[in-house]
mmCIF file of C-alpha atoms in Angstrom:
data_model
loop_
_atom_site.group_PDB
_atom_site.id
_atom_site.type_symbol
_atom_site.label_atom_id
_atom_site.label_comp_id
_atom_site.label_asym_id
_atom_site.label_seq_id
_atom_site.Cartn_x
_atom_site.Cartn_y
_atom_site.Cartn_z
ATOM 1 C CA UNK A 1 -60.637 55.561 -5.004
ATOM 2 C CA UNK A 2 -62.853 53.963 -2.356
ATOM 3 C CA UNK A 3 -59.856 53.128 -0.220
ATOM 4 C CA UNK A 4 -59.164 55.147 2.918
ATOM 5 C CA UNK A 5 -57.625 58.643 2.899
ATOM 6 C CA UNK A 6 -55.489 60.067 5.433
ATOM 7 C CA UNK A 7 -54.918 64.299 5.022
ATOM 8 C CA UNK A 8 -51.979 65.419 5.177
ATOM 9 C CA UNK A 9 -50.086 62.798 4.338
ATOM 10 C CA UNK A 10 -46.963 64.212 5.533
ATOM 11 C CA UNK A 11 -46.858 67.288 7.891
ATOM 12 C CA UNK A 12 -43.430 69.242 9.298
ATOM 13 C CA UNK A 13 -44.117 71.064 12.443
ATOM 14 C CA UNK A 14 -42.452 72.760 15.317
ATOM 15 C CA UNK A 15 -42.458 71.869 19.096
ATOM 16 C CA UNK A 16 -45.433 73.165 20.608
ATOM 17 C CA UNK A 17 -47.773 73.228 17.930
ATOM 18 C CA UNK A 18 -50.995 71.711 17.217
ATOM 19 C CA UNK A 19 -51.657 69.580 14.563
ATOM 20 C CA UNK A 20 -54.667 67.704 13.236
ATOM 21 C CA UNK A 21 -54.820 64.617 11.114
ATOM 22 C CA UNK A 22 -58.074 63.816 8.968
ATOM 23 C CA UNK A 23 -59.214 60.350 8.109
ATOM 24 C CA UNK A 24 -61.691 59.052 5.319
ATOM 25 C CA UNK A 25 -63.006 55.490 6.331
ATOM 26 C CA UNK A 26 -65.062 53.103 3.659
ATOM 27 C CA UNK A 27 -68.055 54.744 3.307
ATOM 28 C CA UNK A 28 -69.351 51.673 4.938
ATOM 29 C CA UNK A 29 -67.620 51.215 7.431
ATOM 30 C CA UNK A 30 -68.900 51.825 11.122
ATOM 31 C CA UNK A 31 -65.221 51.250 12.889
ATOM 32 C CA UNK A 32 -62.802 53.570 12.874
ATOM 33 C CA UNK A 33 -59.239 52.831 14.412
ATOM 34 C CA UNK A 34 -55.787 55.130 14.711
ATOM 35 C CA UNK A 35 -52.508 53.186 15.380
ATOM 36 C CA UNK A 36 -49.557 55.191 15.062
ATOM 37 C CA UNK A 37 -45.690 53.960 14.255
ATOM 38 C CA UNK A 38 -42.364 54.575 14.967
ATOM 39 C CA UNK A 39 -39.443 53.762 12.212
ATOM 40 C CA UNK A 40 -38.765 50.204 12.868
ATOM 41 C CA UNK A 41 -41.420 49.299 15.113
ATOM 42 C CA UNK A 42 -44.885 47.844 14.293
ATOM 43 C CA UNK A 43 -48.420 50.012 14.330
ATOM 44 C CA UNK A 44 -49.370 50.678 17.634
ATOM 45 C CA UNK A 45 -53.040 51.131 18.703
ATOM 46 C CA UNK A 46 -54.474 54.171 19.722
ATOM 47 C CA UNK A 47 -57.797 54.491 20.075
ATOM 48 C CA UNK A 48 -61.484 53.154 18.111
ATOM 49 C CA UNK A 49 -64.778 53.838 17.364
ATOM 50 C CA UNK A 50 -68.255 52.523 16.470
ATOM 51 C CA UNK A 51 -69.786 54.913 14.680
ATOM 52 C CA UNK A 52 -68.803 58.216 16.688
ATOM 53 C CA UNK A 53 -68.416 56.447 19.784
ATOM 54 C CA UNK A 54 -64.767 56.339 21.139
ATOM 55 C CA UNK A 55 -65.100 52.763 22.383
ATOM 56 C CA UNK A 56 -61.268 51.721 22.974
ATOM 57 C CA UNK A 57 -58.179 53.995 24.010
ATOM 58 C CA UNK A 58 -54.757 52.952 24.679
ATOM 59 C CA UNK A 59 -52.936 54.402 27.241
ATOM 60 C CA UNK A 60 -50.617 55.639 24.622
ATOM 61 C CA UNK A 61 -52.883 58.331 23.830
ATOM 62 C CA UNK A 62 -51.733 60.904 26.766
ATOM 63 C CA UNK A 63 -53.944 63.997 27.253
ATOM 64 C CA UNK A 64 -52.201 65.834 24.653
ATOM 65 C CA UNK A 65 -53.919 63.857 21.891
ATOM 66 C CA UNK A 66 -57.639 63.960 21.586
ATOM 67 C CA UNK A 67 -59.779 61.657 18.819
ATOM 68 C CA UNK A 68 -63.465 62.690 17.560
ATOM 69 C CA UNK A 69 -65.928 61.257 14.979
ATOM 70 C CA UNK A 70 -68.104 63.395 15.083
ATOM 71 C CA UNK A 71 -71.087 61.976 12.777
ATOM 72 C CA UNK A 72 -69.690 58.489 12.449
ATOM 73 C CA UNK A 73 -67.855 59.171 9.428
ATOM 74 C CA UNK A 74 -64.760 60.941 8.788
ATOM 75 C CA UNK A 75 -62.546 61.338 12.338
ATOM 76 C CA UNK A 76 -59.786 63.761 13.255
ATOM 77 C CA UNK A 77 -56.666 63.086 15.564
ATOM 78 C CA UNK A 78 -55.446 66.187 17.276
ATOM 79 C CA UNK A 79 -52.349 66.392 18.819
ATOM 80 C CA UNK A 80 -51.659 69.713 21.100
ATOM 81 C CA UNK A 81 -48.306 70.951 22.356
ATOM 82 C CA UNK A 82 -46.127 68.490 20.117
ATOM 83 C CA UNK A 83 -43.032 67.154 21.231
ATOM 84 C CA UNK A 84 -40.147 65.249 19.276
ATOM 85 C CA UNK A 85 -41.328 62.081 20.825
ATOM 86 C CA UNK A 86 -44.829 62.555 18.876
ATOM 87 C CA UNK A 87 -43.041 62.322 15.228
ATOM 88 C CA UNK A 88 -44.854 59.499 13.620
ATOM 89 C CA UNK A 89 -46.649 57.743 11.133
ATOM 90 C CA UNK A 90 -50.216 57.958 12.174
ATOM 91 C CA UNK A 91 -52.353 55.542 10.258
ATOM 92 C CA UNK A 92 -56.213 55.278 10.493
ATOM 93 C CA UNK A 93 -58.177 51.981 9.866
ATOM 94 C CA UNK A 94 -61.547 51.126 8.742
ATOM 95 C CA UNK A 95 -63.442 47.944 9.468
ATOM 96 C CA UNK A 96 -67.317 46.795 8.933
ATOM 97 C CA UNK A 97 -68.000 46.161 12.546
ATOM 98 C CA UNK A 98 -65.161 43.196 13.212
ATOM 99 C CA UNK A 99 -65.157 42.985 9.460
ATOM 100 C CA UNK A 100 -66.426 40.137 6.966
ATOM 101 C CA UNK A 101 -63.143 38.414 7.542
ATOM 102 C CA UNK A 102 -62.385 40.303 11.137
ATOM 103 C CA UNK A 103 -59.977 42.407 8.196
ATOM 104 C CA UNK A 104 -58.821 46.085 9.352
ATOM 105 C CA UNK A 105 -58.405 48.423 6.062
ATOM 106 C CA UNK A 106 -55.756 50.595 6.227
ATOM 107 C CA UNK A 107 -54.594 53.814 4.883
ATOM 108 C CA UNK A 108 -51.506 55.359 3.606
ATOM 109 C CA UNK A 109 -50.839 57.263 6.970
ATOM 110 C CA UNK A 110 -50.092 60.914 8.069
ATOM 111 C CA UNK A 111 -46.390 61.107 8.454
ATOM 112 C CA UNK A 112 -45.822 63.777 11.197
ATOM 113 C CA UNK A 113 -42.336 65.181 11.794
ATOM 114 C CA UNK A 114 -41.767 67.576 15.326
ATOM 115 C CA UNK A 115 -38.551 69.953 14.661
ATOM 116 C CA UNK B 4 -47.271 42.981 24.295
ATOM 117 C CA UNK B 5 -48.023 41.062 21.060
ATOM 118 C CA UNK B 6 -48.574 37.645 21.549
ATOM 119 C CA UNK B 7 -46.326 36.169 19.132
ATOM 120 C CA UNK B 8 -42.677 35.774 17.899
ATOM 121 C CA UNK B 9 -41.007 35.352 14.493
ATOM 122 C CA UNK B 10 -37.886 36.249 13.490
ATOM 123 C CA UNK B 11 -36.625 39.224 12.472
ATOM 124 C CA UNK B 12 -36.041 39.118 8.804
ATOM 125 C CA UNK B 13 -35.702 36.838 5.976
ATOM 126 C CA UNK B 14 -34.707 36.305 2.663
ATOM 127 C CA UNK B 15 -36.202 34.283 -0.344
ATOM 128 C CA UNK B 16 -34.811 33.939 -4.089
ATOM 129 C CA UNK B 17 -37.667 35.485 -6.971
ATOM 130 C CA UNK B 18 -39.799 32.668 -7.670
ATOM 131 C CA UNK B 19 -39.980 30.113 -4.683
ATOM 132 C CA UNK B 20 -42.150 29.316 -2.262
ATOM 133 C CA UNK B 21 -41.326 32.050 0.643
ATOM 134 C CA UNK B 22 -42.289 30.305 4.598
ATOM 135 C CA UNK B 23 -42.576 32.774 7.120
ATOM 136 C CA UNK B 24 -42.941 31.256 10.698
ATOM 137 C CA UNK B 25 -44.527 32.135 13.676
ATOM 138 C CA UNK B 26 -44.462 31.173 16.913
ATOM 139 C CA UNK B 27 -47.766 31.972 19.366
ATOM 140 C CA UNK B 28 -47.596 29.367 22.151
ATOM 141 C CA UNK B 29 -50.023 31.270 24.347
ATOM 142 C CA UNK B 30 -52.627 31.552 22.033
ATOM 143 C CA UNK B 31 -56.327 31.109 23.294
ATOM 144 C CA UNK B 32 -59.202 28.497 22.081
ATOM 145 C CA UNK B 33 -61.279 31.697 20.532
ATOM 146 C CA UNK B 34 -58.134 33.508 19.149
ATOM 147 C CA UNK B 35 -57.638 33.668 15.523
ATOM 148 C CA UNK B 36 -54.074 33.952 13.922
ATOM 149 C CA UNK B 37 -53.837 37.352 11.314
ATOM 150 C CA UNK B 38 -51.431 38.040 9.247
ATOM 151 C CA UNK B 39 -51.319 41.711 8.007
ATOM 152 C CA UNK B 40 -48.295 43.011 5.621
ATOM 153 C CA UNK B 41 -46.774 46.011 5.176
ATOM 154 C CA UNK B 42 -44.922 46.893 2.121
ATOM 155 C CA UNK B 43 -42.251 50.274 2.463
ATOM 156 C CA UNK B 44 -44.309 53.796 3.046
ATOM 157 C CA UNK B 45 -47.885 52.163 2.842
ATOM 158 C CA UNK B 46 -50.248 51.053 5.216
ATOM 159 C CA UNK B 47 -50.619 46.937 6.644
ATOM 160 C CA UNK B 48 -52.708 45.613 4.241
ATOM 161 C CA UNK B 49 -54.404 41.954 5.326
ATOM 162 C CA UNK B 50 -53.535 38.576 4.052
ATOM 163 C CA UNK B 51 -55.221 36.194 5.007
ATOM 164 C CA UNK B 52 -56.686 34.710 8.585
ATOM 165 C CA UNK B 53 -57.236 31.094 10.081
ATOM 166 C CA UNK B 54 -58.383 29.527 13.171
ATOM 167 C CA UNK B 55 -57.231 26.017 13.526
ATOM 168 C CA UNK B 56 -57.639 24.557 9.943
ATOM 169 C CA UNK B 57 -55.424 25.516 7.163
ATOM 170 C CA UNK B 58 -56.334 28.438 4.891
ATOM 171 C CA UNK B 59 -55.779 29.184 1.297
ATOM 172 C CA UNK B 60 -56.554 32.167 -0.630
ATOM 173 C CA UNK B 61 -55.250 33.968 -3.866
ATOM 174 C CA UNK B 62 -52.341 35.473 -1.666
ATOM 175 C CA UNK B 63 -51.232 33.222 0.526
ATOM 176 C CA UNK B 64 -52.086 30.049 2.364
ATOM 177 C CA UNK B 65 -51.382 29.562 5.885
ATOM 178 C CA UNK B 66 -50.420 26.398 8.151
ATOM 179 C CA UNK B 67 -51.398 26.338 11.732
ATOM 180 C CA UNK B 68 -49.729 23.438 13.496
ATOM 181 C CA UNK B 69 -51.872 20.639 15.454
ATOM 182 C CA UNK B 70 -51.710 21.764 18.832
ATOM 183 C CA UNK B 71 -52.027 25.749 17.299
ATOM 184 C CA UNK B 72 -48.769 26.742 18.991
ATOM 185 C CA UNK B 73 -47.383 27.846 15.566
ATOM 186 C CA UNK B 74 -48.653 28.689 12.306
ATOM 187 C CA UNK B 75 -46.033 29.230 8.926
ATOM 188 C CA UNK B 76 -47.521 31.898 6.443
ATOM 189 C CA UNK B 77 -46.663 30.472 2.867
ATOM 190 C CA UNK B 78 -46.411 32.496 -0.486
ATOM 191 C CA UNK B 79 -46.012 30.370 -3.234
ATOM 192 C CA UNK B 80 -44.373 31.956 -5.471
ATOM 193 C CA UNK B 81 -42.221 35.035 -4.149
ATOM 194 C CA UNK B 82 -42.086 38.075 -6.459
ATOM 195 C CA UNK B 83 -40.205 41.069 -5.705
ATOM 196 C CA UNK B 84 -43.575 43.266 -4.868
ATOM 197 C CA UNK B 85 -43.893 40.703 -2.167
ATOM 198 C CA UNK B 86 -41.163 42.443 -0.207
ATOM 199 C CA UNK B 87 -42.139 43.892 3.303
ATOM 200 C CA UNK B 88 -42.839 43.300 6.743
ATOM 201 C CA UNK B 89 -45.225 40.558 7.572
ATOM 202 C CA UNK B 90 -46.364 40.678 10.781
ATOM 203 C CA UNK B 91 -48.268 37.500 12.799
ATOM 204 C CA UNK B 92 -51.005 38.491 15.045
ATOM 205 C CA UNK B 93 -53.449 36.867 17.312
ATOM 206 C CA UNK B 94 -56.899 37.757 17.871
ATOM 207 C CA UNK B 95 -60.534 36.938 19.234
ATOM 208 C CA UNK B 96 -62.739 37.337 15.879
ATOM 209 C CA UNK B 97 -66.015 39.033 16.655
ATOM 210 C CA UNK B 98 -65.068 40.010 20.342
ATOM 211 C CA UNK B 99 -65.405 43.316 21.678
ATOM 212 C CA UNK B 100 -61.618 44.200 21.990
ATOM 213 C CA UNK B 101 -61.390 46.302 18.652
ATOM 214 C CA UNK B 102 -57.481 46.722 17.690
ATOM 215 C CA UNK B 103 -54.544 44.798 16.341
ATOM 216 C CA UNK B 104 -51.386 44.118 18.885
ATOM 217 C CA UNK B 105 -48.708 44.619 16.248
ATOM 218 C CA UNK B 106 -45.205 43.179 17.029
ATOM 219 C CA UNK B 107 -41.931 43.857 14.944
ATOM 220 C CA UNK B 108 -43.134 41.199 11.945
ATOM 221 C CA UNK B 109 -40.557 39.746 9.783
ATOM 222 C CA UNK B 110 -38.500 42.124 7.072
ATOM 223 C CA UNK B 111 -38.764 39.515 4.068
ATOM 224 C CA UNK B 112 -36.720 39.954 1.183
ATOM 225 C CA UNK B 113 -37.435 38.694 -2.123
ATOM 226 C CA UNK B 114 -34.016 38.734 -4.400
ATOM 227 C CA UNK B 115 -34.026 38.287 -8.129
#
């Protein structure tokens, strides 16, 4: 599959924890995005990259959560000291700079549930 | 805030044409009208994309009115893998602003 992967794709946790989400762009691909949504609501942007530069960040992304790509391929979202207001679906995005078509590629998302 | 509005949910029967509207009445002379779907427990996956002219491709084709206030996503023939949430989005293509503005979308139904 030459999609993009998302690891885990669903991960339980307590309140206070850290977790860390992994994301496989198109091999291709030299943008990198992470939206995350709530049940009901529409993706919300998080943060982007060009290559491993974090070019974008929504003010969503409070100092708890930290983004890296490290070599401009895979990236990792960390989030530290959880809460119940982080559980989410976090999806990552790849695109070919703005894309052929400006089109974002999307995978399956890392479904994260705070007990 | 996303810059456009359409309505919550819809239904269409198996088979015919399904129109999902949008409205984007603030939409800028360099923004582009998106529309991205989202079928249950997968990722948005991207339709189809237009800037003033009406688009066609082997999804979808798409309608943006005159004066580009409002744009009607068409599928022409509905199946029931076509339901999700289609969402209407408007942004500059090949500008330096990098993410999507997601709103709610439209919930569309396809019945048998």
């Amino acid at each position: 599959d030459t999609g993009v992967s998302q690891d885990p794709r669903h991960k339980i946790t307590k309140r206070g924890q850290n977790v860390t989400f992994r994301c496989d762009p198109i091999s291709e691909h030299n943008r990198l995005y992470w939206y995350r949504q709530t049940l009901g609501q529409g993706p919300e942007f998080l943060t982007y990259f060009q290559n491993e530069a974090q070019l974008e960040k929504s003010r969503l992304l409070s100092d708890r959560f930290s983004a890296e790509r490290p070599k401009g391929s895979f990236s990792t979202l960390e989030i530290q000291r959880t809460e119940q207001g982080d559980s989410a679906m976090y999806l990552c995005a790849s695109s070919l700079g703005t894309g052929v078509t400006g089109e974002l590629f999307f995978g399956e998302g890392s479904r994260l549930t705070v007990l | 805030d996303a810059k456009t509005t359409q309505p919550p949910s819809m239904d269409c029967a198996e088979g015919r044409a399904a129109n999902l509207p949008c409205n984007h009445s603030t939409i800028s002379g360099n923004e582009y009208v998106y529309w991205y779907r989202q079928i249950h427990s997968q990722g948005p996956q991207y339709i189809i994309h237009g800037l003033k002219n009406n688009e066609t491709n082997e999804m979808a084709s798409l309608i943006i009115t005159e004066d580009r206030k409002s744009s009607t996503l068409i599928l022409p023939h509905a199946t029931l893998r076509d339901t999700a949430v289609y969402y209407c989005i408007v942004r500059v293509y090949g500008g330096s602003q990098g993410n999507l503005i997601f709103g709610k979308g439209t919930k569309l139904s396809v019945k048998p």
